[in-house]
Every structure is written in C-alpha cells, then in structure tokens.
mmCIF file of C-alpha atoms in Angstrom:
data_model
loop_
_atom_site.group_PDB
_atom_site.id
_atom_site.type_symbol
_atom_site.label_atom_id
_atom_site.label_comp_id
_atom_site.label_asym_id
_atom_site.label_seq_id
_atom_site.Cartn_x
_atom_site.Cartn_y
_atom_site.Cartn_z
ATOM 1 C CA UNK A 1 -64.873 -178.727 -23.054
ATOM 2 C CA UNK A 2 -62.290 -178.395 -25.571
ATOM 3 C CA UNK A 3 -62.379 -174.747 -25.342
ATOM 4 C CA UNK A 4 -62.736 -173.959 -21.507
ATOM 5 C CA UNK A 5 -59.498 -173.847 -19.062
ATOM 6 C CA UNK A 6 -60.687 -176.894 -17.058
ATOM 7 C CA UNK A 7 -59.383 -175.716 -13.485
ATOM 8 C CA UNK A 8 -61.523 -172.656 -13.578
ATOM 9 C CA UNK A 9 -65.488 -173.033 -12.172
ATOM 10 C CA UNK A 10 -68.326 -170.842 -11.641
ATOM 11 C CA UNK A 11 -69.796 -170.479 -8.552
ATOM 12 C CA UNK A 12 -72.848 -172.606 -7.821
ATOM 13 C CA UNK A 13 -75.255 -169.950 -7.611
ATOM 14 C CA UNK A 14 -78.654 -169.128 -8.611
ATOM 15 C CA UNK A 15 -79.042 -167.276 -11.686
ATOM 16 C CA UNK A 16 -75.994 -169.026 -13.641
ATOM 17 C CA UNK A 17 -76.012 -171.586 -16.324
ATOM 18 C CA UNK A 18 -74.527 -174.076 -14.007
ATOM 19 C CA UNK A 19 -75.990 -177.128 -12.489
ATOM 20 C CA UNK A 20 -73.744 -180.202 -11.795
ATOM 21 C CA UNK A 21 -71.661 -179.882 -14.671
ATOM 22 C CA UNK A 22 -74.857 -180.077 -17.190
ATOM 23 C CA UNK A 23 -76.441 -177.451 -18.779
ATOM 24 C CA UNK A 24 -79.771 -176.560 -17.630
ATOM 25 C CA UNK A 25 -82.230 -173.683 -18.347
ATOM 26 C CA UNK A 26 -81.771 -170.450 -15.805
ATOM 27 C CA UNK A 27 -82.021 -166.781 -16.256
ATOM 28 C CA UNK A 28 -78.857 -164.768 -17.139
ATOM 29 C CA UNK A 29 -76.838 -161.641 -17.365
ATOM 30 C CA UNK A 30 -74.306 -160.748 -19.901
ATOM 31 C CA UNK A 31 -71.814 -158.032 -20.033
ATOM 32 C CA UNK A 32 -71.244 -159.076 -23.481
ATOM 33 C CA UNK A 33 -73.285 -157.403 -26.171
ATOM 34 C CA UNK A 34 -75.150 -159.836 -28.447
ATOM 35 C CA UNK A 35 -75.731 -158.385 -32.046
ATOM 36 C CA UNK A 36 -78.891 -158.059 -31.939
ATOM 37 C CA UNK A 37 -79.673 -157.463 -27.714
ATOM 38 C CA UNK A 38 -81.865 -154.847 -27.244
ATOM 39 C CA UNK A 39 -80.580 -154.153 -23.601
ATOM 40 C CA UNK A 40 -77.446 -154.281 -22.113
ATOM 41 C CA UNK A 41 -77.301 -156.056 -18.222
ATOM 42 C CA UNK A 42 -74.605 -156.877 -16.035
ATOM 43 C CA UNK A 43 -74.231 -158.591 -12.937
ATOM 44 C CA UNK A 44 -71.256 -161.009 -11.456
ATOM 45 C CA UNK A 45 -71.949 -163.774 -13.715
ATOM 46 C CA UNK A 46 -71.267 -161.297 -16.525
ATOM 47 C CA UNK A 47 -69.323 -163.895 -18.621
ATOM 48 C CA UNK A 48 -71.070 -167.129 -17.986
ATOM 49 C CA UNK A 49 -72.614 -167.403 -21.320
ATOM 50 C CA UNK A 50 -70.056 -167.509 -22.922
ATOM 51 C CA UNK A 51 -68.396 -170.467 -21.113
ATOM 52 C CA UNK A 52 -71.842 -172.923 -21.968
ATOM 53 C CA UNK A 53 -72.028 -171.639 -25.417
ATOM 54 C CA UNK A 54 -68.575 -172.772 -26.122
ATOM 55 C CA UNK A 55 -69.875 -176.353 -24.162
ATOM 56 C CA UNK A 56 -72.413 -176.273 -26.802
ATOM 57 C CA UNK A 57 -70.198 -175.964 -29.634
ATOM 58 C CA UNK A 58 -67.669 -178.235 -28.279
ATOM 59 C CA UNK A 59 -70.990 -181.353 -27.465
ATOM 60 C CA UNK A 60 -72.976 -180.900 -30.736
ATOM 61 C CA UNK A 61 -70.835 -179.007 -33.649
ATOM 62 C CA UNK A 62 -68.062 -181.556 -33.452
ATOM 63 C CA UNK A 63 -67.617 -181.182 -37.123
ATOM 64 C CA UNK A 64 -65.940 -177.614 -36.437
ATOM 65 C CA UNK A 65 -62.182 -177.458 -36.641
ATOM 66 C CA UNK A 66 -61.671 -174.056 -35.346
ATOM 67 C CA UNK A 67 -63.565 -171.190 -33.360
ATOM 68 C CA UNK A 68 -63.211 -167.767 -33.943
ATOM 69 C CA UNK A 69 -64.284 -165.272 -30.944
ATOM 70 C CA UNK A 70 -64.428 -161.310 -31.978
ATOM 71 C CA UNK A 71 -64.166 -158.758 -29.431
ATOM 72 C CA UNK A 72 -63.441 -154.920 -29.462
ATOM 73 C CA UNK A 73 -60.377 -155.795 -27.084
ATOM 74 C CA UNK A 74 -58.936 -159.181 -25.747
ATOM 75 C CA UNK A 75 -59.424 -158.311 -22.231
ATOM 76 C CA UNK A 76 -62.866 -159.026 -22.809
ATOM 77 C CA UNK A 77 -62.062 -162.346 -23.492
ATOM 78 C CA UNK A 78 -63.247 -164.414 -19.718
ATOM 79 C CA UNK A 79 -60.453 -166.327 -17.976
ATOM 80 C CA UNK A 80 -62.358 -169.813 -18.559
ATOM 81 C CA UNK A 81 -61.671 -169.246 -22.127
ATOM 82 C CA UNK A 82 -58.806 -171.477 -23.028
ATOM 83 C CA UNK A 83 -56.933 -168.949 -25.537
ATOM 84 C CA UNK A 84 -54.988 -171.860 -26.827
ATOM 85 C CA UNK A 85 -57.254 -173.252 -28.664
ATOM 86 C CA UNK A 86 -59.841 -170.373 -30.025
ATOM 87 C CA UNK A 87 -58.576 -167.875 -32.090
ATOM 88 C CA UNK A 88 -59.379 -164.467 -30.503
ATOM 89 C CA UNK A 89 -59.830 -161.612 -33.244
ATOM 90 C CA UNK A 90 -59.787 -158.241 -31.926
ATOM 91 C CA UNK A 91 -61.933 -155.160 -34.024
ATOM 92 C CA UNK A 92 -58.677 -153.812 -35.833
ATOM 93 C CA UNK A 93 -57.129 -157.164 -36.980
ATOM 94 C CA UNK A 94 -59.892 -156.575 -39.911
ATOM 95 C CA UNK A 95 -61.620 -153.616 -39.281
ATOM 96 C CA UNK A 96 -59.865 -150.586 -41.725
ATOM 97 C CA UNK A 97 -58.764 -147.709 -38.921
ATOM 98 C CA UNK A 98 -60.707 -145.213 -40.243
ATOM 99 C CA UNK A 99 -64.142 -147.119 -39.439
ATOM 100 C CA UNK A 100 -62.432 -147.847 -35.531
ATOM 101 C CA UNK A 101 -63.620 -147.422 -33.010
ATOM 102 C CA UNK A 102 -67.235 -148.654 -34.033
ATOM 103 C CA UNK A 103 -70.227 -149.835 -31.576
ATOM 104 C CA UNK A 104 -72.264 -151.178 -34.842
ATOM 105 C CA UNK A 105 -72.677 -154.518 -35.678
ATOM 106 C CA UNK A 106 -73.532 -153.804 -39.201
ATOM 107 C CA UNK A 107 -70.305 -152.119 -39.419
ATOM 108 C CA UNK A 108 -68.364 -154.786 -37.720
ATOM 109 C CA UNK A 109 -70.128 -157.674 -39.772
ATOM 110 C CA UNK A 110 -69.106 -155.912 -43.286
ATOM 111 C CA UNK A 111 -65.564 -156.801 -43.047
ATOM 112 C CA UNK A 112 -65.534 -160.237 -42.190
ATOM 113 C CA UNK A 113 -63.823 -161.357 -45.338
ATOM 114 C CA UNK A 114 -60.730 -159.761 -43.575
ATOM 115 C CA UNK A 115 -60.346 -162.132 -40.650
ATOM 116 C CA UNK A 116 -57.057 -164.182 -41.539
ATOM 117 C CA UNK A 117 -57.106 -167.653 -41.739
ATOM 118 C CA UNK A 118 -60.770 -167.542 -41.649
ATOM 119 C CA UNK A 119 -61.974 -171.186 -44.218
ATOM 120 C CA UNK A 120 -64.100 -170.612 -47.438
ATOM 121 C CA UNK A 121 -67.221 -172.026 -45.390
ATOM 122 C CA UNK A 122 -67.662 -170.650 -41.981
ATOM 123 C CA UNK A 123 -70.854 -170.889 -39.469
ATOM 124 C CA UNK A 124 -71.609 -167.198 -37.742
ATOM 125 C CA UNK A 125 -73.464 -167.272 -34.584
ATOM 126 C CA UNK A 126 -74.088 -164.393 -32.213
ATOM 127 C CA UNK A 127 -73.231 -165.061 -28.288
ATOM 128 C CA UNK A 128 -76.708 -165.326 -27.689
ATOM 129 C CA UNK A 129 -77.225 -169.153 -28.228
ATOM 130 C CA UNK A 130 -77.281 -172.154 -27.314
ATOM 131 C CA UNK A 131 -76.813 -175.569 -29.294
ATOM 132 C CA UNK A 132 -79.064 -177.794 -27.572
ATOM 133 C CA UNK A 133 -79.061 -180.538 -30.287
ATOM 134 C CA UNK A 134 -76.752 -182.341 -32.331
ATOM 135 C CA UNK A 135 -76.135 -181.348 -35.834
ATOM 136 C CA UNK A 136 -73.636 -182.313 -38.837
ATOM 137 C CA UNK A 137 -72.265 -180.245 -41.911
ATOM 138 C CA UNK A 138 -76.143 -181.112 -43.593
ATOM 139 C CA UNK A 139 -77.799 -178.937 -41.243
ATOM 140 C CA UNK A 140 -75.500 -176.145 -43.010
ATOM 141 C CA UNK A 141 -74.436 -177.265 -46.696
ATOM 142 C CA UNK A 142 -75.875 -179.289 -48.982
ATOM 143 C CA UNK A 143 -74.102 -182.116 -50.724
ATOM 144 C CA UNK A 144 -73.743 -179.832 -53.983
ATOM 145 C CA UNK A 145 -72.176 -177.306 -51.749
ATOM 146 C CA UNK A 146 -74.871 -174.933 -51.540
ATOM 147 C CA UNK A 147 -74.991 -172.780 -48.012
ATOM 148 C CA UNK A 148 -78.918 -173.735 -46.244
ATOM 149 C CA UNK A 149 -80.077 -170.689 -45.558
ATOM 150 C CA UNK A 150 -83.655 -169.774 -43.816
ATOM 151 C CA UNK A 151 -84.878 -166.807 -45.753
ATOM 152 C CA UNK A 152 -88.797 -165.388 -43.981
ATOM 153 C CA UNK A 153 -91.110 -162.759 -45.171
ATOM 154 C CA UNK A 154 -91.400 -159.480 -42.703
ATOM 155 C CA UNK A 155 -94.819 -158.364 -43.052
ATOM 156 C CA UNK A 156 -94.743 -154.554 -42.098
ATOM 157 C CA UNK A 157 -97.123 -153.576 -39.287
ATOM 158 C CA UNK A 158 -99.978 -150.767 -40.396
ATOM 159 C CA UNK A 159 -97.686 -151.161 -43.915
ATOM 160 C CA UNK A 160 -95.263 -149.067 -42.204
ATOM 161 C CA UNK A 161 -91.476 -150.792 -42.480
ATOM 162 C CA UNK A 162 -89.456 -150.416 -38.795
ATOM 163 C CA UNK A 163 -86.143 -149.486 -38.338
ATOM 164 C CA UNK A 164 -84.455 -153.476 -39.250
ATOM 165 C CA UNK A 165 -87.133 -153.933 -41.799
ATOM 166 C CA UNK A 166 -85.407 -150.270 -43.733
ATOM 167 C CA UNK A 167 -82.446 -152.357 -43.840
ATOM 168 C CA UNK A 168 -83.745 -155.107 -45.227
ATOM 169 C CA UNK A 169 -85.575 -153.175 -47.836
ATOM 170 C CA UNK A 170 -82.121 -151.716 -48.822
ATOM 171 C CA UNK A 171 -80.285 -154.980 -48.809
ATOM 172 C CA UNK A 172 -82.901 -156.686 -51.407
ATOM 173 C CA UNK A 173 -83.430 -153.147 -53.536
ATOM 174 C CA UNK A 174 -79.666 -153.136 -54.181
ATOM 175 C CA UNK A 175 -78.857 -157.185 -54.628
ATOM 176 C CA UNK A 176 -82.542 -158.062 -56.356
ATOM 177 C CA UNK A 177 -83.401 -154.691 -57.771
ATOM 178 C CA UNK A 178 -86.674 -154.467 -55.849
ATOM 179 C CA UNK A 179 -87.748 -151.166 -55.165
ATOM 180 C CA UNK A 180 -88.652 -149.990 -52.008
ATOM 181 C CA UNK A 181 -92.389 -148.589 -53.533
ATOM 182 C CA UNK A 182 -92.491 -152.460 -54.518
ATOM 183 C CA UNK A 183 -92.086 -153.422 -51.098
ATOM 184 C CA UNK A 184 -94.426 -151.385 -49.327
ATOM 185 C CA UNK A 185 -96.855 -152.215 -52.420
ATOM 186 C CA UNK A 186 -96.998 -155.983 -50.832
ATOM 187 C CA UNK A 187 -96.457 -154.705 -47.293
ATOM 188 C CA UNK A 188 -93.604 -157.362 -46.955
ATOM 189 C CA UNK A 189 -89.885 -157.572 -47.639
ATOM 190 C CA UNK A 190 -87.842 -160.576 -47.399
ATOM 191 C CA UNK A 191 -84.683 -161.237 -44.951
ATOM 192 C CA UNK A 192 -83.520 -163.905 -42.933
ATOM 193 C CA UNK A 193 -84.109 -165.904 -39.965
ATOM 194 C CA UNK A 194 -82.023 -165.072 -36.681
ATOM 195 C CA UNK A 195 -80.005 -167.838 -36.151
ATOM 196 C CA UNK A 196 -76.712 -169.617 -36.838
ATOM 197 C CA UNK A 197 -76.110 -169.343 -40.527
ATOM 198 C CA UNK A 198 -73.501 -170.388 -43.131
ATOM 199 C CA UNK A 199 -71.181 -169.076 -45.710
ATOM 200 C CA UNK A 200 -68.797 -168.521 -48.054
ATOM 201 C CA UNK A 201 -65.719 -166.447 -47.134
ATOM 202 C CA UNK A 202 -65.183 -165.878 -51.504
ATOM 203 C CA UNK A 203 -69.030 -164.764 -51.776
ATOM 204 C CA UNK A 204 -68.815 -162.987 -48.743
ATOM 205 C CA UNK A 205 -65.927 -160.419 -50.230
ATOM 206 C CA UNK A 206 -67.643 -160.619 -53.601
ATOM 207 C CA UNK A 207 -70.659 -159.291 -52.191
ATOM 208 C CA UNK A 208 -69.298 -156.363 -50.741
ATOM 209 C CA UNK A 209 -66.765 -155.857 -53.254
ATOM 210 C CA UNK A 210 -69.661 -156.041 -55.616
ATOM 211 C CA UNK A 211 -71.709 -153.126 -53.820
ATOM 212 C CA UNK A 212 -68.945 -151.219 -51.835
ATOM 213 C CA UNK A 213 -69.733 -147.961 -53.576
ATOM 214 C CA UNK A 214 -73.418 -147.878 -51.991
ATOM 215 C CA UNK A 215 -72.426 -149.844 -49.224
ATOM 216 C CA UNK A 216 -68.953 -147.500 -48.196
ATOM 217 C CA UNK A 217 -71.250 -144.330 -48.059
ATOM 218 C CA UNK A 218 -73.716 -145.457 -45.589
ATOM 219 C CA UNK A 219 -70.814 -147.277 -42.632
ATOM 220 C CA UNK A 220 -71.539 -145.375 -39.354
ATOM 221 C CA UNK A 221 -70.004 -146.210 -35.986
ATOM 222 C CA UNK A 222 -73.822 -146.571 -34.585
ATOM 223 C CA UNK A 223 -76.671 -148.145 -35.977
ATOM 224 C CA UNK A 224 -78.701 -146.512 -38.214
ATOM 225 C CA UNK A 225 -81.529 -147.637 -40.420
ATOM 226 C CA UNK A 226 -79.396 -146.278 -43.345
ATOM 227 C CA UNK A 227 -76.693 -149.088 -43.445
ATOM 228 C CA UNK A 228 -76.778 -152.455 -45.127
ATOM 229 C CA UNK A 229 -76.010 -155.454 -42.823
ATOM 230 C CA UNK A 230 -75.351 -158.651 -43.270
ATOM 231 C CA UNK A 231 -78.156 -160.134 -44.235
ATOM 232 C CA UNK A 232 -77.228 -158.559 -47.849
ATOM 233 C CA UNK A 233 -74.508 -161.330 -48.133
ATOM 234 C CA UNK A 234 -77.692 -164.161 -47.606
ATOM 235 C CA UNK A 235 -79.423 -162.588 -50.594
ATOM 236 C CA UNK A 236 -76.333 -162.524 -52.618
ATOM 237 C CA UNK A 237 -75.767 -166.005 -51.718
ATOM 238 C CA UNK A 238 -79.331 -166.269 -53.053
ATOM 239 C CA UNK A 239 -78.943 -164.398 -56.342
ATOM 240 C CA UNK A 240 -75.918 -166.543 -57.366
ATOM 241 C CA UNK A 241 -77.533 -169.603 -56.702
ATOM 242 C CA UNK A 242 -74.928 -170.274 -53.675
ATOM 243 C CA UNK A 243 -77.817 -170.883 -51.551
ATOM 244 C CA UNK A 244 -81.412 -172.913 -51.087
ATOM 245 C CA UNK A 245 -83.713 -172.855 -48.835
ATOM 246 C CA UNK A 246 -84.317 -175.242 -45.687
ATOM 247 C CA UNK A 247 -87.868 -175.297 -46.617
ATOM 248 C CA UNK A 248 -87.412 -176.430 -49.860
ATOM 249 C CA UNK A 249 -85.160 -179.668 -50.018
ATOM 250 C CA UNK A 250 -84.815 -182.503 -48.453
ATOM 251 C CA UNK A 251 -81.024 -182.526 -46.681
ATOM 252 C CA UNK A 252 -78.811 -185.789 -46.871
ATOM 253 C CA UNK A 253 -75.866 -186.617 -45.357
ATOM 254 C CA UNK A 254 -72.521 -184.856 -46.576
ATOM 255 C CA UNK A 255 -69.730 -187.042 -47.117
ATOM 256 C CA UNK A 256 -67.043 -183.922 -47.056
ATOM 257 C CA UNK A 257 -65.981 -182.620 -44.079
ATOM 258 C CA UNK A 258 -65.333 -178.880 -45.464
ATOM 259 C CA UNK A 259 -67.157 -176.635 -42.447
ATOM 260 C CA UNK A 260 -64.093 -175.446 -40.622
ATOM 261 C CA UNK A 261 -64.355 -172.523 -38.582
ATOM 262 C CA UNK A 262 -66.710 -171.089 -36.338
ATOM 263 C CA UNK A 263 -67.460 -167.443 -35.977
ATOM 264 C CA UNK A 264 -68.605 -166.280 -32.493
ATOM 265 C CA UNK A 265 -69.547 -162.755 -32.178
ATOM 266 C CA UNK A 266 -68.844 -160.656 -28.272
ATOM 267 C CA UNK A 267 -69.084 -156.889 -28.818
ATOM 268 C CA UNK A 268 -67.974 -154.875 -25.440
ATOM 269 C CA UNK A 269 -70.421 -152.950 -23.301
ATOM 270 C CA UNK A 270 -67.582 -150.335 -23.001
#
C-alpha cells in the first residue's frame, strides 16, 4: 500500500476489485485507456484498477524503487493515488510539442527515453494487469545483465498479415533486415509477448536514435498500421545481444539490485 492514500476506500460494491481488503477476481470498468484495449467503458468505479494494480506492485515487485504513472493530464491521476510517492509524468514532460496532443500509443511509447530521472533498467507495464505472484529482478535480468524478453511467432491468418502484425513486419524489416516478401513467404513474423517487459533506458534512445529517419516520417497522432511501436526496441535489444530469451536459459538469482523504476502506462479517454 505504499502507493495508495490510506484514508481513501472504495465502496463495497459489486463489480469492483474489492473484497475485505484482498484482492479477488471481479469484472471491471476503466475510464483509463490500456495500450492495447480494444474498447473503451466507463462506469463509477472508473479508477479502481488502478488502485489494485499499484497493491500489486507494492505486494510482489518489492524490488522496485520508484513508479512512474503517465497520463495525458494529472487530473487523471485518482485521488487514492498517493502523489507523494509515484512520480506522475504528464504527455508533454517528454513528448516534443509538435507530436501533442496525440491519442497513439505508438507515438507516446517512442519517446520514453525522455522521461527524467527515469533508471537505465526500467519494467513497462500497461494498466491492464495484475501481479498475482511474487517475482525478483531474475524474472527480468539475467545475472550478466541481459533484459528477459519473451519474443513469439505471429502466424498470419489465410497468409494475410493484420493491422499489429504490419507493424511488426516493419519493426523486424528495419532492425533485422527481413523483408516483408520474406515474411509473408513463411506466413509468420516475429514480435513479442504482451506483458510486463524490461529495458534499457541507453538502448532504448539508441534504438530510436538509430532509426529516427524512418521512424520520424511515419509518427501520427492515431494509430495506424504505418508506425513502428515499441516492440522495435525488443528486437534491437535482440540484435545487440542486450537480450535472451525466457525460453532459452535457465534464470538464477541476481545478486544486484539495479531494477529501479517502474513504468505504468494510463492514457485518457478524453
């Protein structure tokens, strides 16, 4: 509860996150956008989510030294939220003003490596989750500081890519040079899993420092299958050997304590 304003509780009601104190499973509504939602709902228990997702973070990431909560505006930000001790980044602390205002994610996600104070390895997590079990730095970095990352093939249904899988095709042609006639050739490209994932905040700016000419070209203030997103920095991460996969090592405990910040994503409905 590090993270919550302790004199402020929901209502006991059906529908909420709340039982006794303890987080149980119940449906939901959120006012806050998720990156990836595909539908937007609101209710009276709008901001709930929120408030057991930082619970989760505060039970079972204990190894985090500091949360960081983006939002279009900081009235978003719920009253439970103790501001005191999250960091509360707002769109145009690190979003350039000609890109502003933006409702894509993709957009949003690119400039990252702007947020001040943000560590060299941060976690990123949408507002969507929960963190049911505990986990340690292994879960994230391996002992030869390599970021864990959860990379999946995305087989193309009928061979015919969707709008995401475009992306994704356009991430991996520009970091691994694979064309997107390759791609289709194996009915497959390659991207990530959806779920909390680390990085480096120096690879991070590389990346799109590395690509920005492409990459500049194609920002749009919706989603369109023409940007990049961030899934680009997981394959650069890849390419520079900054990164192995889950499925392919055997983790051990870290002795370093070097995860320090937290990312949490809330994009307005406004």
């Amino acid at each position: 509860q590090r993270f919550l304003n302790q004199n402020l509780n929901p209502p006991n009601r059906e529908g909420c996150f709340y039982k006794n104190e303890r987080i149980s499973i119940a449906s939901f509504s959120s006012r806050l956008i998720s990156l990836f939602a595909m539908s937007l709902l609101i209710s009276s228990a709008a901001s709930y989510l929120l408030r057991y997702l930082l619970r989760s973070v505060d039970k079972n990431l204990q190894f985090i030294n500091q949360v960081f909560i983006i939002v279009q505006n900081k009235s978003e930000i719920p009253d439970y939220v103790d501001q005191s001790k999250v960091i509360i980044v707002t769109h145009d602390e690190f979003i350039p003003k000609e890109y502003l205002p933006t409702f894509n994610s993709n957009t949003i996600e690119t400039f990252f490596g702007n947020i001040n104070n943000l560590s060299e390895h941060f976690i990123y997590m949408n507002d969507d989750y929960l963190i049911l079990n505990q986990l340690s730095e292994a879960h994230f970095y391996t002992e030869d500081d390599k970021a864990i990352t959860y990379f999946i093939p995305y087989y193309f249904k009928m061979n015919i890519p969707n709008s995401f899988e475009e992306i994704l095709i356009r991430n991996n042609e520009l970091v691994y040079n694979i064309s997107r006639e390759e791609a289709l050739k194996n009915s497959y490209t390659i991207g990530v899993h959806h779920t909390v994932r680390p990085y480096f905040k120096s690879c991070y700016k590389e990346c799109y420092n590395k690509y920005w000419d492409k990459i500049r070209k194609t920002i749009s203030r919706f989603r369109s299958e023409d940007n990049y997103n961030l899934y680009i920095v997981d394959a650069y991460q890849d390419k520079i050997t900054k990164s192995i996969n889950k499925q392919s090592i055997t983790l051990s405990v870290i002795k370093n304590n070097y995860t320090e910040n937290l990312i949490l994503y809330a994009l307005n409905s406004a």
